[in-house]
GROMACS .gro file of C-alpha atoms in nm:
model
  273
    1MET     CA    1  -1.824   0.747   1.614
    2ASN     CA    2  -1.713   1.013   1.865
    3ASN     CA    3  -1.338   1.030   1.806
    4LYS     CA    4  -1.157   1.146   1.496
    5THR     CA    5  -1.217   0.900   1.215
    6ALA     CA    6  -0.985   0.729   0.969
    7LEU     CA    7  -1.050   0.512   0.666
    8ILE     CA    8  -0.790   0.256   0.554
    9THR     CA    9  -0.805   0.041   0.241
   10GLY     CA   10  -0.638  -0.298   0.236
   11ALA     CA   11  -0.672  -0.275   0.612
   12ALA     CA   12  -0.680  -0.640   0.715
   13SER     CA   13  -0.319  -0.741   0.652
   14GLY     CA   14   0.033  -0.614   0.590
   15LEU     CA   15   0.085  -0.239   0.600
   16GLY     CA   16  -0.289  -0.175   0.621
   17PHE     CA   17  -0.316  -0.379   0.940
   18GLU     CA   18  -0.021  -0.193   1.091
   19PHE     CA   19  -0.173   0.146   1.000
   20SER     CA   20  -0.499   0.034   1.163
   21ASN     CA   21  -0.311  -0.044   1.485
   22LEU     CA   22  -0.132   0.290   1.485
   23LEU     CA   23  -0.452   0.486   1.430
   24ALA     CA   24  -0.641   0.285   1.690
   25LYS     CA   25  -0.364   0.350   1.941
   26ASP     CA   26  -0.413   0.722   1.877
   27SER     CA   27  -0.787   0.683   1.949
   28TYR     CA   28  -0.919   0.710   1.593
   29ASP     CA   29  -1.246   0.539   1.513
   30LEU     CA   30  -1.194   0.331   1.202
   31TYR     CA   31  -1.353   0.232   0.875
   32LEU     CA   32  -1.160  -0.072   0.754
   33VAL     CA   33  -1.193  -0.165   0.386
   34ASP     CA   34  -1.067  -0.497   0.251
   35ILE     CA   35  -1.168  -0.777   0.016
   36ASP     CA   36  -1.121  -1.046   0.285
   37GLN     CA   37  -1.417  -1.059   0.527
   38LYS     CA   38  -1.257  -1.317   0.759
   39LEU     CA   39  -0.943  -1.112   0.804
   40LEU     CA   40  -1.152  -0.799   0.856
   41ASP     CA   41  -1.347  -0.972   1.133
   42LYS     CA   42  -1.025  -1.083   1.303
   43THR     CA   43  -0.878  -0.734   1.275
   44LYS     CA   44  -1.186  -0.577   1.430
   45ILE     CA   45  -1.178  -0.818   1.726
   46HIS     CA   46  -0.806  -0.756   1.773
   47LEU     CA   47  -0.842  -0.378   1.773
   48GLN     CA   48  -1.147  -0.359   1.997
   49GLU     CA   49  -0.984  -0.588   2.251
   50LEU     CA   50  -0.693  -0.345   2.279
   51TYR     CA   51  -0.848  -0.002   2.224
   52ASN     CA   52  -1.164   0.184   2.316
   53ILE     CA   53  -1.267   0.272   1.963
   54GLU     CA   54  -1.543   0.208   1.713
   55VAL     CA   55  -1.460  -0.010   1.412
   56GLU     CA   56  -1.682  -0.047   1.108
   57LEU     CA   57  -1.600  -0.297   0.835
   58ILE     CA   58  -1.651  -0.257   0.461
   59CYS     CA   59  -1.587  -0.575   0.264
   60LYS     CA   60  -1.527  -0.451  -0.089
   61ASP     CA   61  -1.325  -0.541  -0.398
   62LEU     CA   62  -1.173  -0.202  -0.473
   63SER     CA   63  -1.057  -0.312  -0.817
   64CYS     CA   64  -1.419  -0.294  -0.935
   65VAL     CA   65  -1.545   0.012  -1.118
   66ASP     CA   66  -1.731   0.255  -0.888
   67ALA     CA   67  -1.609   0.077  -0.573
   68SER     CA   68  -1.481   0.411  -0.441
   69GLU     CA   69  -1.823   0.571  -0.481
   70GLN     CA   70  -1.982   0.280  -0.294
   71VAL     CA   71  -1.736   0.318  -0.006
   72PHE     CA   72  -1.800   0.692   0.003
   73GLN     CA   73  -2.176   0.639   0.016
   74HIS     CA   74  -2.133   0.380   0.294
   75VAL     CA   75  -1.943   0.630   0.507
   76ASN     CA   76  -2.217   0.880   0.424
   77SER     CA   77  -2.184   1.202   0.622
   78THR     CA   78  -1.912   1.088   0.864
   79PRO     CA   79  -1.619   1.332   0.840
   80ILE     CA   80  -1.303   1.141   0.753
   81ASP     CA   81  -0.998   1.298   0.917
   82VAL     CA   82  -0.742   1.052   0.778
   83LEU     CA   83  -0.757   0.856   0.452
   84ILE     CA   84  -0.497   0.588   0.379
   85ASN     CA   85  -0.506   0.447   0.026
   86ASN     CA   86  -0.309   0.131   0.089
   87ALA     CA   87  -0.480  -0.148  -0.110
   88GLY     CA   88  -0.273  -0.289  -0.394
   89PHE     CA   89  -0.114  -0.600  -0.544
   90GLY     CA   90   0.157  -0.705  -0.788
   91LEU     CA   91   0.176  -0.932  -1.090
   92PHE     CA   92   0.495  -1.086  -1.225
   93GLY     CA   93   0.561  -1.189  -1.585
   94SER     CA   94   0.634  -1.077  -1.937
   95PHE     CA   95   0.366  -0.836  -2.061
   96ILE     CA   96   0.275  -1.058  -2.357
   97ASP     CA   97   0.209  -1.351  -2.124
   98THR     CA   98   0.034  -1.197  -1.825
   99ASN     CA   99  -0.342  -1.204  -1.771
  100TRP     CA  100  -0.511  -0.889  -1.900
  101GLU     CA  101  -0.814  -0.919  -1.671
  102ARG     CA  102  -0.584  -0.926  -1.370
  103GLU     CA  103  -0.387  -0.631  -1.505
  104CYS     CA  104  -0.712  -0.439  -1.555
  105ASP     CA  105  -0.795  -0.505  -1.191
  106MET     CA  106  -0.454  -0.371  -1.091
  107LEU     CA  107  -0.494  -0.055  -1.298
  108ASN     CA  108  -0.843   0.003  -1.163
  109LEU     CA  109  -0.720  -0.043  -0.806
  110HIS     CA  110  -0.394   0.152  -0.819
  111VAL     CA  111  -0.500   0.428  -1.057
  112MET     CA  112  -0.877   0.475  -1.065
  113THR     CA  113  -0.961   0.380  -0.707
  114THR     CA  114  -0.672   0.573  -0.553
  115THR     CA  115  -0.759   0.879  -0.759
  116GLN     CA  116  -1.133   0.869  -0.694
  117MET     CA  117  -1.100   0.794  -0.322
  118THR     CA  118  -0.867   1.091  -0.292
  119LYS     CA  119  -1.106   1.317  -0.482
  120LEU     CA  120  -1.420   1.209  -0.295
  121PHE     CA  121  -1.284   1.252   0.056
  122LEU     CA  122  -1.056   1.546  -0.015
  123LYS     CA  123  -1.341   1.790  -0.079
  124GLY     CA  124  -1.476   1.751   0.274
  125MET     CA  125  -1.129   1.785   0.424
  126VAL     CA  126  -1.059   2.108   0.238
  127LYS     CA  127  -1.398   2.245   0.338
  128ARG     CA  128  -1.317   2.170   0.704
  129GLN     CA  129  -0.959   2.296   0.652
  130SER     CA  130  -0.832   1.984   0.821
  131GLY     CA  131  -0.731   1.635   0.714
  132LYS     CA  132  -0.450   1.404   0.613
  133ILE     CA  133  -0.415   1.159   0.324
  134LEU     CA  134  -0.150   0.889   0.288
  135ASN     CA  135  -0.115   0.726  -0.054
  136ILE     CA  136   0.100   0.414  -0.079
  137SER     CA  137   0.328   0.410  -0.380
  138SER     CA  138   0.655   0.217  -0.397
  139LEU     CA  139   1.025   0.236  -0.461
  140ALA     CA  140   0.916   0.091  -0.796
  141ALA     CA  141   0.774   0.433  -0.885
  142PHE     CA  142   1.121   0.570  -0.960
  143GLU     CA  143   1.215   0.342  -1.250
  144PRO     CA  144   1.065   0.123  -1.524
  145GLY     CA  145   1.007  -0.237  -1.419
  146PRO     CA  146   1.047  -0.512  -1.679
  147LEU     CA  147   0.853  -0.827  -1.582
  148MET     CA  148   0.632  -0.617  -1.354
  149SER     CA  149   0.569  -0.338  -1.603
  150ILE     CA  150   0.215  -0.241  -1.506
  151TYR     CA  151   0.283  -0.257  -1.133
  152TYR     CA  152   0.582  -0.023  -1.166
  153ALA     CA  153   0.395   0.211  -1.401
  154SER     CA  154   0.087   0.229  -1.180
  155LYS     CA  155   0.298   0.304  -0.874
  156ALA     CA  156   0.471   0.579  -1.071
  157TYR     CA  157   0.127   0.723  -1.144
  158ILE     CA  158   0.040   0.724  -0.773
  159LEU     CA  159   0.362   0.911  -0.692
  160SER     CA  160   0.324   1.171  -0.968
  161PHE     CA  161  -0.046   1.227  -0.897
  162SER     CA  162   0.008   1.255  -0.523
  163GLU     CA  163   0.297   1.500  -0.556
  164ALA     CA  164   0.083   1.726  -0.773
  165ILE     CA  165  -0.215   1.720  -0.536
  166ALA     CA  166   0.011   1.778  -0.234
  167ASN     CA  167   0.130   2.097  -0.404
  168GLU     CA  168  -0.227   2.208  -0.479
  169LEU     CA  169  -0.318   2.160  -0.113
  170LYS     CA  170  -0.063   2.404   0.026
  171GLY     CA  171  -0.238   2.656   0.251
  172THR     CA  172  -0.561   2.456   0.281
  173GLY     CA  173  -0.490   2.289   0.616
  174VAL     CA  174  -0.490   1.949   0.442
  175THR     CA  175  -0.178   1.745   0.358
  176LEU     CA  176  -0.111   1.452   0.127
  177THR     CA  177   0.185   1.222   0.192
  178THR     CA  178   0.319   0.953  -0.040
  179LEU     CA  179   0.492   0.651   0.113
  180CYS     CA  180   0.737   0.474  -0.119
  181PRO     CA  181   0.857   0.157   0.057
  182GLY     CA  182   1.103  -0.093  -0.083
  183PRO     CA  183   1.057  -0.471  -0.041
  184THR     CA  184   0.866  -0.535   0.280
  185LYS     CA  185   0.846  -0.853   0.485
  186THR     CA  186   0.519  -1.046   0.454
  187LYS     CA  187   0.350  -1.327   0.644
  188PHE     CA  188   0.429  -1.565   0.357
  189GLN     CA  189   0.800  -1.499   0.399
  190ASP     CA  190   0.767  -1.543   0.775
  191VAL     CA  191   0.616  -1.890   0.726
  192VAL     CA  192   0.891  -2.003   0.491
  193SER     CA  193   1.176  -1.855   0.690
  194ASN     CA  194   1.059  -1.992   1.025
  195SER     CA  195   0.968  -2.337   0.897
  196SER     CA  196   1.276  -2.433   0.697
  197SER     CA  197   1.612  -2.505   0.858
  198LYS     CA  198   1.802  -2.521   0.529
  199ASN     CA  199   1.637  -2.251   0.320
  200LYS     CA  200   1.624  -1.928   0.512
  201ILE     CA  201   1.523  -1.613   0.328
  202LYS     CA  202   1.843  -1.416   0.278
  203ILE     CA  203   1.697  -1.086   0.159
  204ASN     CA  204   1.697  -0.829   0.440
  205LEU     CA  205   1.339  -0.706   0.412
  206ALA     CA  206   1.193  -0.429   0.624
  207SER     CA  207   0.908  -0.528   0.854
  208ALA     CA  208   0.560  -0.401   0.776
  209GLU     CA  209   0.539  -0.261   1.129
  210LYS     CA  210   0.855  -0.051   1.088
  211VAL     CA  211   0.757   0.078   0.743
  212ALA     CA  212   0.408   0.168   0.864
  213LYS     CA  213   0.548   0.364   1.160
  214ILE     CA  214   0.775   0.563   0.928
  215GLY     CA  215   0.488   0.638   0.690
  216TYR     CA  216   0.249   0.723   0.972
  217LYS     CA  217   0.489   0.970   1.134
  218ALA     CA  218   0.557   1.133   0.797
  219MET     CA  219   0.182   1.171   0.740
  220LEU     CA  220   0.133   1.330   1.083
  221ASP     CA  221   0.422   1.566   1.012
  222GLY     CA  222   0.270   1.665   0.677
  223LYS     CA  223   0.567   1.549   0.467
  224GLU     CA  224   0.506   1.509   0.096
  225ILE     CA  225   0.723   1.202   0.018
  226VAL     CA  226   0.886   0.946   0.245
  227ILE     CA  227   1.119   0.662   0.139
  228PRO     CA  228   1.199   0.428   0.431
  229GLY     CA  229   1.561   0.316   0.456
  230LEU     CA  230   1.890   0.470   0.343
  231LEU     CA  231   1.951   0.210   0.071
  232ASN     CA  232   1.605   0.270  -0.073
  233LYS     CA  233   1.673   0.645  -0.082
  234VAL     CA  234   1.993   0.579  -0.277
  235LEU     CA  235   1.813   0.347  -0.520
  236ALA     CA  236   1.540   0.605  -0.576
  237PHE     CA  237   1.807   0.864  -0.664
  238LEU     CA  238   2.005   0.625  -0.888
  239PRO     CA  239   1.806   0.690  -1.211
  240ARG     CA  240   1.925   1.052  -1.197
  241LEU     CA  241   2.289   0.943  -1.207
  242ILE     CA  242   2.302   0.677  -1.478
  243PRO     CA  243   2.127   0.636  -1.816
  244ARG     CA  244   1.766   0.528  -1.791
  245ASN     CA  245   1.816   0.223  -2.017
  246LYS     CA  246   2.090   0.103  -1.783
  247VAL     CA  247   1.856   0.139  -1.485
  248THR     CA  248   1.592  -0.062  -1.670
  249SER     CA  249   1.844  -0.340  -1.741
  250ILE     CA  250   1.946  -0.351  -1.376
  251VAL     CA  251   1.584  -0.374  -1.264
  252ARG     CA  252   1.528  -0.657  -1.515
  253LYS     CA  253   1.815  -0.858  -1.365
  254ILE     CA  254   1.686  -0.797  -1.011
  255GLN     CA  255   1.337  -0.908  -1.113
  256GLU     CA  256   1.468  -1.228  -1.272
  257LYS     CA  257   1.672  -1.308  -0.961
  258ASN     CA  258   1.376  -1.239  -0.733
  259ARG     CA  259   1.153  -1.460  -0.948
  260VAL     CA  260   1.388  -1.756  -0.907
  261GLU     CA  261   1.391  -1.701  -0.531
  262GLN     CA  262   1.011  -1.671  -0.520
  263ILE     CA  263   0.976  -2.006  -0.697
  264GLN     CA  264   1.220  -2.162  -0.452
  265TYR     CA  265   1.026  -2.020  -0.155
  266LYS     CA  266   0.697  -2.141  -0.302
  267ASN     CA  267   0.834  -2.494  -0.342
  268ILE     CA  268   0.961  -2.490   0.017
  269TYR     CA  269   0.624  -2.364   0.141
  270GLN     CA  270   0.437  -2.638  -0.046
  271ASN     CA  271   0.668  -2.900   0.104
  272ILE     CA  272   0.608  -2.783   0.460
  273SER     CA  273   0.232  -2.715   0.431
   0.00000   0.00000   0.00000
């Protein structure tokens, strides 16, 4: 690898795929980490057809203990100029009913992996006095989230942790940016919306491409926190204006409404598959 080098987790789809495209366009060689080998292979072919860069794939389940250390050892002595901790997932349901093993995976991925990846690669950046890290949190980080309690809490951890480290890094030549997107359009929603004439998705979701561009620019500019979209900025500020228990009740109602819509979309998808 002769260019600057970036490492992206969850790189084969969604925001991770869009970040990979943006970095490749700027001539970064890439380490792409994802759990899906087939999507990784497709992403590599796509990028190398468009850009003159080197792409190395790391197929890894980052929810496993010590996965970060294994990724770090794989990269070995290659200096990483940009680290994007993007991998993550959500889980809906009442806490007493949800699967603990899956929740453990989520906590390991969002909390332990994000923290350890940051720590492992940050030391080299500080030593070189150069580097950028982008951690993906969520609008969910700003309030409690009934029916997605662990997801919201883990995203709040990412935001709080990242803000603290960004402050510690002042004057080192290294920056850490936290991206807090709201609901973002996915391929699943594309399939449903484009394939059903009677049941179009009505929620105005931001595209992954647009959100990634906003986060990428903020990272390059060295900003500490970025919340894409005016409405999302207002919603993030809302808990400061009204009682916290009221915010929690509002989030609960939104989650219940979204759940009904998700079930409807799933049924439509099954009918058209």
